[in-house]
CSV table of C-alpha atoms and ligand atoms in Angstrom, one decimal:
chain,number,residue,atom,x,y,z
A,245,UNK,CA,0.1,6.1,3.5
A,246,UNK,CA,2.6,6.8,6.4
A,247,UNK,CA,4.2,4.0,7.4
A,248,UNK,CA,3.8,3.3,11.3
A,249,UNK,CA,6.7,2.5,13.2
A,250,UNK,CA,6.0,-1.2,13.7
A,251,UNK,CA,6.8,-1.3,9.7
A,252,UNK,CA,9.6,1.3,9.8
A,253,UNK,CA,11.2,-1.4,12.6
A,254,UNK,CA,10.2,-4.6,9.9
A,255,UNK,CA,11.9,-3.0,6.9
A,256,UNK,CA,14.5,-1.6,8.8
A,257,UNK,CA,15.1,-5.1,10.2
A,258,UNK,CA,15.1,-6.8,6.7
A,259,UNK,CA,17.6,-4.3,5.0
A,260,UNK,CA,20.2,-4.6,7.8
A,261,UNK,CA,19.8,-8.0,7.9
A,262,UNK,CA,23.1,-8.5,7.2
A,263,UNK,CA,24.0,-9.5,11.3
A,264,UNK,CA,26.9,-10.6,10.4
A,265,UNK,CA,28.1,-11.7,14.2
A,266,UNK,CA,24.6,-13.4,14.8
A,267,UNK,CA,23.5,-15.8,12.0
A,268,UNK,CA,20.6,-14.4,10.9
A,269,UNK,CA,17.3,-16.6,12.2
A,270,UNK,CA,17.7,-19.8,9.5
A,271,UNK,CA,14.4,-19.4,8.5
A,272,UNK,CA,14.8,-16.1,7.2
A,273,UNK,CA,18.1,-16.2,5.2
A,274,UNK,CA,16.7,-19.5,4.0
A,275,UNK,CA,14.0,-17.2,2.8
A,276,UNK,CA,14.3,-15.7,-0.6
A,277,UNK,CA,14.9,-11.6,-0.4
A,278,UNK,CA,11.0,-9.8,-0.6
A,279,UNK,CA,11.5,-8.0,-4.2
A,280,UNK,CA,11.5,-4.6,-2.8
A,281,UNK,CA,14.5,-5.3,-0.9
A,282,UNK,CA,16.4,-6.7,-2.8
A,283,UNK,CA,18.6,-3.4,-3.9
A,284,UNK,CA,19.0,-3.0,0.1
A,285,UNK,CA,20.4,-6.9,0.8
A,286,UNK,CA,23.9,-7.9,0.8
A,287,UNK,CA,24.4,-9.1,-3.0
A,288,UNK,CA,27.7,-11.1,-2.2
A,289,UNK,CA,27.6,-12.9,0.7
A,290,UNK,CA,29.8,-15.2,1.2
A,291,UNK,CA,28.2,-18.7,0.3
A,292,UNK,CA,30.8,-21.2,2.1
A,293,UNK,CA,29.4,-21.7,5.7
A,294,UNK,CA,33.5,-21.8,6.7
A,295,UNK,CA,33.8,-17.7,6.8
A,296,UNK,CA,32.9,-15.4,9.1
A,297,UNK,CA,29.6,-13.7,8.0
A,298,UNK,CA,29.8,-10.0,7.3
A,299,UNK,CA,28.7,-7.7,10.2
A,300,UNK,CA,28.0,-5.0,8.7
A,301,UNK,CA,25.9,-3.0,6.0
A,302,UNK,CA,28.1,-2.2,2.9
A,303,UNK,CA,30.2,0.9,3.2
A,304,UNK,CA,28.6,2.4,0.0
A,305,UNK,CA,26.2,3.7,2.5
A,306,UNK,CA,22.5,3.0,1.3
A,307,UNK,CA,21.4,6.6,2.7
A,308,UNK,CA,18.5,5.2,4.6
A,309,UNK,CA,16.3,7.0,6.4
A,310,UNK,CA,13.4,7.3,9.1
A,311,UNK,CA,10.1,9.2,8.6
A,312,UNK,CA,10.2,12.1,11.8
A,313,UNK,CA,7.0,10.8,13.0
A,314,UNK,CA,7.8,7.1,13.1
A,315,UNK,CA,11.0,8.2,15.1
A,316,UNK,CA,9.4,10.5,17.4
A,317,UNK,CA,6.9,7.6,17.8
A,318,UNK,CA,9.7,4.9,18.6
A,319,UNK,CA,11.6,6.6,21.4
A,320,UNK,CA,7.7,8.0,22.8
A,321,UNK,CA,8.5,11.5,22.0
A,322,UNK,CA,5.6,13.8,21.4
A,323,UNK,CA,5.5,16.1,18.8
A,324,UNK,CA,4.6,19.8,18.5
A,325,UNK,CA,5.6,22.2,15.6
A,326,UNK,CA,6.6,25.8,15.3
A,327,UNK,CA,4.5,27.0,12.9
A,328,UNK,CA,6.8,30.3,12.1
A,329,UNK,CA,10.3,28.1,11.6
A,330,UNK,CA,8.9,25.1,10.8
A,331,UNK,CA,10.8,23.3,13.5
A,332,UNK,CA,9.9,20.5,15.1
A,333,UNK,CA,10.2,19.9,19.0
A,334,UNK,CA,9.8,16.3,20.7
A,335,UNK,CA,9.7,16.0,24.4
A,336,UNK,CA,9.7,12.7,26.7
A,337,UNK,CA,9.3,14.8,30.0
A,338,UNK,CA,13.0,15.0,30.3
A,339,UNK,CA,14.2,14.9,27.2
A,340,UNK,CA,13.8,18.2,24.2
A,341,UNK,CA,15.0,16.8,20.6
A,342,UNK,CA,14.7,19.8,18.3
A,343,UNK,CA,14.3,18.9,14.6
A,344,UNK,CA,15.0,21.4,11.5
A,345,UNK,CA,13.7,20.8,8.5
A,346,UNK,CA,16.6,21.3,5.5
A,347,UNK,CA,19.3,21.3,8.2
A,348,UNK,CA,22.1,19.0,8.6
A,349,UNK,CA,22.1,18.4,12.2
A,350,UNK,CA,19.1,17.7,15.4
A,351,UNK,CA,19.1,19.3,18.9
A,352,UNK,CA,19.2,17.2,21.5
A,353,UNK,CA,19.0,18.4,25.4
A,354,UNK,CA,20.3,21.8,23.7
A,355,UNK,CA,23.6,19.6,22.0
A,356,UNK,CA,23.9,19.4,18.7
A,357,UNK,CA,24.7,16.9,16.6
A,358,UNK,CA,26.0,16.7,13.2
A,359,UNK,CA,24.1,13.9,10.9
A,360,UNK,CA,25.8,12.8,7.6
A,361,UNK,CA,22.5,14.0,5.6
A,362,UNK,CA,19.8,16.2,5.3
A,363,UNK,CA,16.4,16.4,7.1
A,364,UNK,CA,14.2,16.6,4.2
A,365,UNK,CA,10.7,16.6,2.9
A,366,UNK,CA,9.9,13.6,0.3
A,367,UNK,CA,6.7,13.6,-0.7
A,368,UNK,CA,4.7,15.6,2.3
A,369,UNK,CA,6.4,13.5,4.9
A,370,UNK,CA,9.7,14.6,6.9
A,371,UNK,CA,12.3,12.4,6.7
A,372,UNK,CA,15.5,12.2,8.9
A,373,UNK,CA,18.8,10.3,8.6
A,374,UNK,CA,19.1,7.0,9.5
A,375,UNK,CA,21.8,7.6,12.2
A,376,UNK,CA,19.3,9.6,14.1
A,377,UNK,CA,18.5,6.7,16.1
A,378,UNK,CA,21.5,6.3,16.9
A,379,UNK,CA,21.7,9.4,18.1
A,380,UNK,CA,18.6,9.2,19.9
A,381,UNK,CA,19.4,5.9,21.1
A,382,UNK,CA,22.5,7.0,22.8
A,383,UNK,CA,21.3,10.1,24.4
A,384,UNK,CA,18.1,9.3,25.5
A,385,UNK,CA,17.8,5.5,26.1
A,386,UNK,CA,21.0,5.7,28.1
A,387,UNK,CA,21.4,2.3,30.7
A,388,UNK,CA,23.1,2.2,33.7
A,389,UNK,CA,26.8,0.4,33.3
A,390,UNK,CA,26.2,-3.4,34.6
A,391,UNK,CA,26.4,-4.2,38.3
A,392,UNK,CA,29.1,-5.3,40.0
A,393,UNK,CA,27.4,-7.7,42.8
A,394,UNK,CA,27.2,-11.0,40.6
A,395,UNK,CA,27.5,-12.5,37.2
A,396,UNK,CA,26.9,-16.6,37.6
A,397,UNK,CA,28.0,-16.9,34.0
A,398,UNK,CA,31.5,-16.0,35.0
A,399,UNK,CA,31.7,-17.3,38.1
A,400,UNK,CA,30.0,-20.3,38.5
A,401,UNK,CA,32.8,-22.3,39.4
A,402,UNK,CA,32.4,-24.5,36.2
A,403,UNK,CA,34.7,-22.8,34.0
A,404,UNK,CA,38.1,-23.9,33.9
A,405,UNK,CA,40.5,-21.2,33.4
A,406,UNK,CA,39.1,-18.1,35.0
A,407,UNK,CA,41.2,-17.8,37.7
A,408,UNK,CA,42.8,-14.8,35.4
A,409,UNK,CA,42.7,-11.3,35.4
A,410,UNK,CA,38.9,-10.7,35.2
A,411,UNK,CA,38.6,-13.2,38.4
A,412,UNK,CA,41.0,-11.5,40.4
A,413,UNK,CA,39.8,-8.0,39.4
A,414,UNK,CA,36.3,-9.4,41.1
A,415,UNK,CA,38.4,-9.9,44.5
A,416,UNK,CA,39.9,-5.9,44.2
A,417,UNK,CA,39.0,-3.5,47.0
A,418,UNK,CA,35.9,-2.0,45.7
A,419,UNK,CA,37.1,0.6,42.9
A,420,UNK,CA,40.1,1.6,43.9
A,421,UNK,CA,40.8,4.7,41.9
A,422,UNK,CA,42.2,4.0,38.4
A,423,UNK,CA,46.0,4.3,38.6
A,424,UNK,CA,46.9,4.9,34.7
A,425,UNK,CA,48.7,1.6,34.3
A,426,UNK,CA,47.3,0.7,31.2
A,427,UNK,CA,49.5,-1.3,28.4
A,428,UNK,CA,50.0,1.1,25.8
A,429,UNK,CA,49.8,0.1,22.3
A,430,UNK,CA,53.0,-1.8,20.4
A,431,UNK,CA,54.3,0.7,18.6
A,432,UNK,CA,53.5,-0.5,15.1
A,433,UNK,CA,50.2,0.1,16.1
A,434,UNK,CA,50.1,3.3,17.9
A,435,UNK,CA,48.9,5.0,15.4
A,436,UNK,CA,48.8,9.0,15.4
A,437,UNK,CA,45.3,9.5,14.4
A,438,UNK,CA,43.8,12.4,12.8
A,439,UNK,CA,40.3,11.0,14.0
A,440,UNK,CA,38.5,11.0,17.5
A,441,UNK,CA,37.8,7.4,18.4
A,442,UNK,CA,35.0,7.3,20.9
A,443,UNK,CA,34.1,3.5,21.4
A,444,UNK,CA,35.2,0.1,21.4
A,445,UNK,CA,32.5,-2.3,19.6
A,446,UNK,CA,33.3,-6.0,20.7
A,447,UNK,CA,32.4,-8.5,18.5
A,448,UNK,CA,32.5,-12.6,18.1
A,449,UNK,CA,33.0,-14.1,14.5
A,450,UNK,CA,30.0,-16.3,14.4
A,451,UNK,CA,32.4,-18.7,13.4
A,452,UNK,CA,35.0,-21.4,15.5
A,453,UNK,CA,37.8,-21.2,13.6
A,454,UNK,CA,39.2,-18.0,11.2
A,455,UNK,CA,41.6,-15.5,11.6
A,456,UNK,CA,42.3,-12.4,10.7
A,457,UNK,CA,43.6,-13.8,7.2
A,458,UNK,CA,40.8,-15.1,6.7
A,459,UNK,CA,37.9,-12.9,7.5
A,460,UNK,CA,39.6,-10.4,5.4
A,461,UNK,CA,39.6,-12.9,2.5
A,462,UNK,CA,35.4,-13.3,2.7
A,463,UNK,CA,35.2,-9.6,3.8
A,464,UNK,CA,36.8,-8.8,0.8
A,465,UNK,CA,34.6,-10.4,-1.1
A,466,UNK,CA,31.9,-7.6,-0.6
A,467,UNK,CA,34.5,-4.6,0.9
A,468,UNK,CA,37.4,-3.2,-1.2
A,469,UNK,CA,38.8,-2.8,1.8
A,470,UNK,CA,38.2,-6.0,3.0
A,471,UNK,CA,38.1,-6.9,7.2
A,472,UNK,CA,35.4,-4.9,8.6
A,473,UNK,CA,37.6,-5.0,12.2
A,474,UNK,CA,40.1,-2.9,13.5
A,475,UNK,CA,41.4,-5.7,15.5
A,476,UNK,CA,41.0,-10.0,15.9
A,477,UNK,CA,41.4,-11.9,18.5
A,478,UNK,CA,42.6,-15.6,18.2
A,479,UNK,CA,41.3,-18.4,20.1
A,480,UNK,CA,43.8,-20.9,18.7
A,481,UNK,CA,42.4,-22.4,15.7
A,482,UNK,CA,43.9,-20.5,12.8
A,483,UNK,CA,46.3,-18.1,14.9
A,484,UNK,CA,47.2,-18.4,18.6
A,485,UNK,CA,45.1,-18.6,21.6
A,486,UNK,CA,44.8,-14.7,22.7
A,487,UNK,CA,46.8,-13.1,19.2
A,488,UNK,CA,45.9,-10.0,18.4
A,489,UNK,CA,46.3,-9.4,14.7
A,490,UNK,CA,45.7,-5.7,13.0
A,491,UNK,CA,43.8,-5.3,10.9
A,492,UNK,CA,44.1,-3.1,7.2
A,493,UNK,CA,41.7,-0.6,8.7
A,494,UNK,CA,43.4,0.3,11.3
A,495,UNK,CA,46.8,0.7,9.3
A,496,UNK,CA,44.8,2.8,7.2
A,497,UNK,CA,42.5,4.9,9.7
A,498,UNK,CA,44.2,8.3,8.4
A,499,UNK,CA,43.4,7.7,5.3
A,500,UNK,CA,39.6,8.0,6.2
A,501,UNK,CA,39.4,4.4,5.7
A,502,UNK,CA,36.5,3.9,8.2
A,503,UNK,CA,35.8,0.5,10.0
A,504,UNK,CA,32.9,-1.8,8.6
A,505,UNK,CA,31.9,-3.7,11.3
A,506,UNK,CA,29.3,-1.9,13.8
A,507,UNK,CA,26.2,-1.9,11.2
A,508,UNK,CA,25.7,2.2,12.4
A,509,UNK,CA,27.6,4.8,10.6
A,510,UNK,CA,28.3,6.6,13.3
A,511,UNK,CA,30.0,3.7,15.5
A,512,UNK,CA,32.1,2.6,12.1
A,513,UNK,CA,33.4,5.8,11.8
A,514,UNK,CA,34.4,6.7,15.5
A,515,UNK,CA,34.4,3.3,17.2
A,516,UNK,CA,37.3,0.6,16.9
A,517,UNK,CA,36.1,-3.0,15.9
A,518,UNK,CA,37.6,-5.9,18.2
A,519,UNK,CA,36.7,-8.9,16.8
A,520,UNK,CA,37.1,-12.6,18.8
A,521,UNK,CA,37.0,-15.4,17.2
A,522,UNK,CA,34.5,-18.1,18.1
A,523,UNK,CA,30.9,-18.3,18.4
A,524,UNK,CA,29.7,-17.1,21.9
A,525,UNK,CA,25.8,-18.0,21.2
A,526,UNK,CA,26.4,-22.0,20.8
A,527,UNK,CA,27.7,-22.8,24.0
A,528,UNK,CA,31.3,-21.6,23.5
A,529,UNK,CA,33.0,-18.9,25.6
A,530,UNK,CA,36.1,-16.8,24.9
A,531,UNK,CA,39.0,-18.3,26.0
A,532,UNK,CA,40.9,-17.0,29.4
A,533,UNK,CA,43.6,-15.9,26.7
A,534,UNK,CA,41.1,-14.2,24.6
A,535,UNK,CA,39.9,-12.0,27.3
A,536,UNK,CA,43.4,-11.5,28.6
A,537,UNK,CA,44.3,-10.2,25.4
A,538,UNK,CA,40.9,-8.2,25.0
A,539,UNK,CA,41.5,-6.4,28.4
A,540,UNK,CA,45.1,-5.2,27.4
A,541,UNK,CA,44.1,-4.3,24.0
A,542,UNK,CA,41.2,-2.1,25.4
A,543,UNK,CA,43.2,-0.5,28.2
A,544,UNK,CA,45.6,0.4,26.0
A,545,UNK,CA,43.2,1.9,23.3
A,546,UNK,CA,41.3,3.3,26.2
A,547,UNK,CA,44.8,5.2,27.1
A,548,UNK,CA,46.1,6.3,24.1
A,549,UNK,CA,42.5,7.6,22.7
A,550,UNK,CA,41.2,8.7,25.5
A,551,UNK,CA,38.0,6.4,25.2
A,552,UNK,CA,35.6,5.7,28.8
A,553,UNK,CA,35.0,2.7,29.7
A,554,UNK,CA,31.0,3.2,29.4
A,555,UNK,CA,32.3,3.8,25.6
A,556,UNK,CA,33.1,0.1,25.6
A,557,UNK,CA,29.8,-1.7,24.3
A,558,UNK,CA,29.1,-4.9,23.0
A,559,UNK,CA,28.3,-5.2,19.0
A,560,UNK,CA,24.2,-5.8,20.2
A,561,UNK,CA,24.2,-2.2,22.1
A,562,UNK,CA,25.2,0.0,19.0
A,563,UNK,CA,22.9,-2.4,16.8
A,564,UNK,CA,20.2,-3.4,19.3
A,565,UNK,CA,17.1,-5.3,17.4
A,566,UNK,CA,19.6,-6.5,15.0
A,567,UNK,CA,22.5,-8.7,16.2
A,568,UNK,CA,23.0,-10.4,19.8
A,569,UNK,CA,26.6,-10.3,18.9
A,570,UNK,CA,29.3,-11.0,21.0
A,571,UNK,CA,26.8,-13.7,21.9
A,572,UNK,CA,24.8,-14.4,24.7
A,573,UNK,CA,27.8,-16.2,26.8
A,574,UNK,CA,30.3,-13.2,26.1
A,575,UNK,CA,31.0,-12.2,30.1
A,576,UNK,CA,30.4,-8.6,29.3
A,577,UNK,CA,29.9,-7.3,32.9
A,578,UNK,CA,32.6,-9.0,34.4
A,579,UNK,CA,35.1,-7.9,31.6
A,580,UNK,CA,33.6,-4.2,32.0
A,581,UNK,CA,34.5,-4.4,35.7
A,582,UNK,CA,38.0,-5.6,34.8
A,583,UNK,CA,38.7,-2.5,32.6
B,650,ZN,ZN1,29.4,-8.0,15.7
């Protein structure tokens, strides 16, 4: 029996329950693994309560993938087939996604994009990769950037400290053209990279305190290569208030050393991982220093990579259904209107 999309959405859910920047609903992780996913869950998580959860799915990629129709069926695509080249064509209206069975890559609006596996037949039903959603996700579910006009979780007066950057970016002229003034990276950092970063995922640790010392140390744990991020962010506990410490996969980008921290292949291999620490879900906030430090950090990647700022996206956005990560008090509009 096909499985419908409602299940596809469950089990895809419980396999990539891994959330990492979210704690996972208590309920569930309290919940012993349903047998037939148990080869799918994270086998080491880290059992101290102390270290940043793990964010991601493990790099040894689990090669899931969707069945066509429960895809089609997700993004309301309808389905017709070319009987001659076997080709299937789904259409919203607006949208054309072109599928080819025993090809390596879909059609979508006439673009073509490269997936990391095959679409294949397994037993009578047509199965794509995973990161076909994604794909799908991106190019079809496409959201207007967040407004401008207001954001009463910035600036409600009752935060101390945000008389910084993002507050006074709020006062600017409206949009004055960007004049390139962007920080550019230390040098130790700048890294000539023989990949094509795309996006900036941000990210909270879930936790209060940590470091990049020590997220590496429980990453490592279930990653040889241990911190999933490219980049953390201190908030004062175990490194200063607005530090920004590099991370070992971003040392070692050109060694194909991907990140591990987006949960989506696609978004670990092109998009760099900023991690803050704190928890932004319990009631606490980035610090002004944090955000200070996030800004120059993401102007300067934005420079030197050539990366939009629409490219800038919140952990949830590249993972949505799986993670509210940066948490829910993460000021993501106001910051976006600051870059
Ligand atoms: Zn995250």
């Amino acid at each position: 029996m096909r499985p419908t999309a409602r299940h596809l959405i469950t089990a895809l859910s419980s396999a990539m329950l891994l959330s990492g920047c979210v704690r996972p609903d208590p309920m569930v992780i309290s919940q012993p693994a349903p047998q037939q996913r148990v080869a799918a869950a994270p086998e080491s998580e880290p059992a101290t309560p102390k270290v940043a959860l793990l964010d991601e799915e493990p790099e040894e990629d689990k090669a899931e993938e969707i069945a066509f129709y429960d895809l089609a069926q997700a993004f309301g695509l309808k389905v017709s087939i070319d009987l001659v080249t076997g080709r299937r064509v789904l259409r919203d209206g607006t949208n054309t996604v072109v599928v080819m069975p025993s090809t390596k890559h879909i059609l979508i609006n006439h673009r073509r994009f490269p997936l990391e596996g095959m679409i294949r037949w397994k037993q009578g039903t047509l199965f794509l990769p995973a990161e076909s959603s994604a794909f799908l996700a991106e190019w079809l579910e496409r959201r207007p950037l967040p407004q401008v006009a207001h954001d009463p979780e910035l600036f409600d007066g009752s935060e101390p400290g945000l008389n910084d950057p993002l507050r006074r970016a709020r006062t600017q002229p409206a949009r004055a053209p960007r004049v390139s003034k962007a920080t550019s990276l230390p040098s130790a950092w700048r890294i000539n990279s023989n990949r094509r970063w795309r996006y900036i995922v941000i990210h909270h640790s879930a936790t209060d305190v940590g470091g990049a010392k020590s997220f590496h140390a429980s990453h490592k744990k279930k990653w040889t290569n241990g911190l999933g991020y490219h980049f953390v962010i201190g908030n004062g506990s175990s490194t200063g208030d607005g530090q920004v410490e590099v991370g070992p996969r971003w040392q070692r980008q050109n060694k194909g050393i991907d990140g591990a921290h987006a949960g989506n292949k696609r978004y670990n291999k092109y998009g760099i991982g900023i991690c803050l620490v704190g928890n932004f879900n319990k009631g606490g906030r980035p610090t002004p220093g944090q955000l200070v430090a996030l800004r120059r950090l993401c102007r300067a990647l934005m420079s030197s990579y050539g990366i939009p700022a629409r490219n800038v996206l919140k952990h949830q956005e590249v993972r949505r259904g799986h993670t509210d990560c940066p948490g829910k008090h993460f000021p993501m509009a106001a910051f976006k209107r600051s870059l």
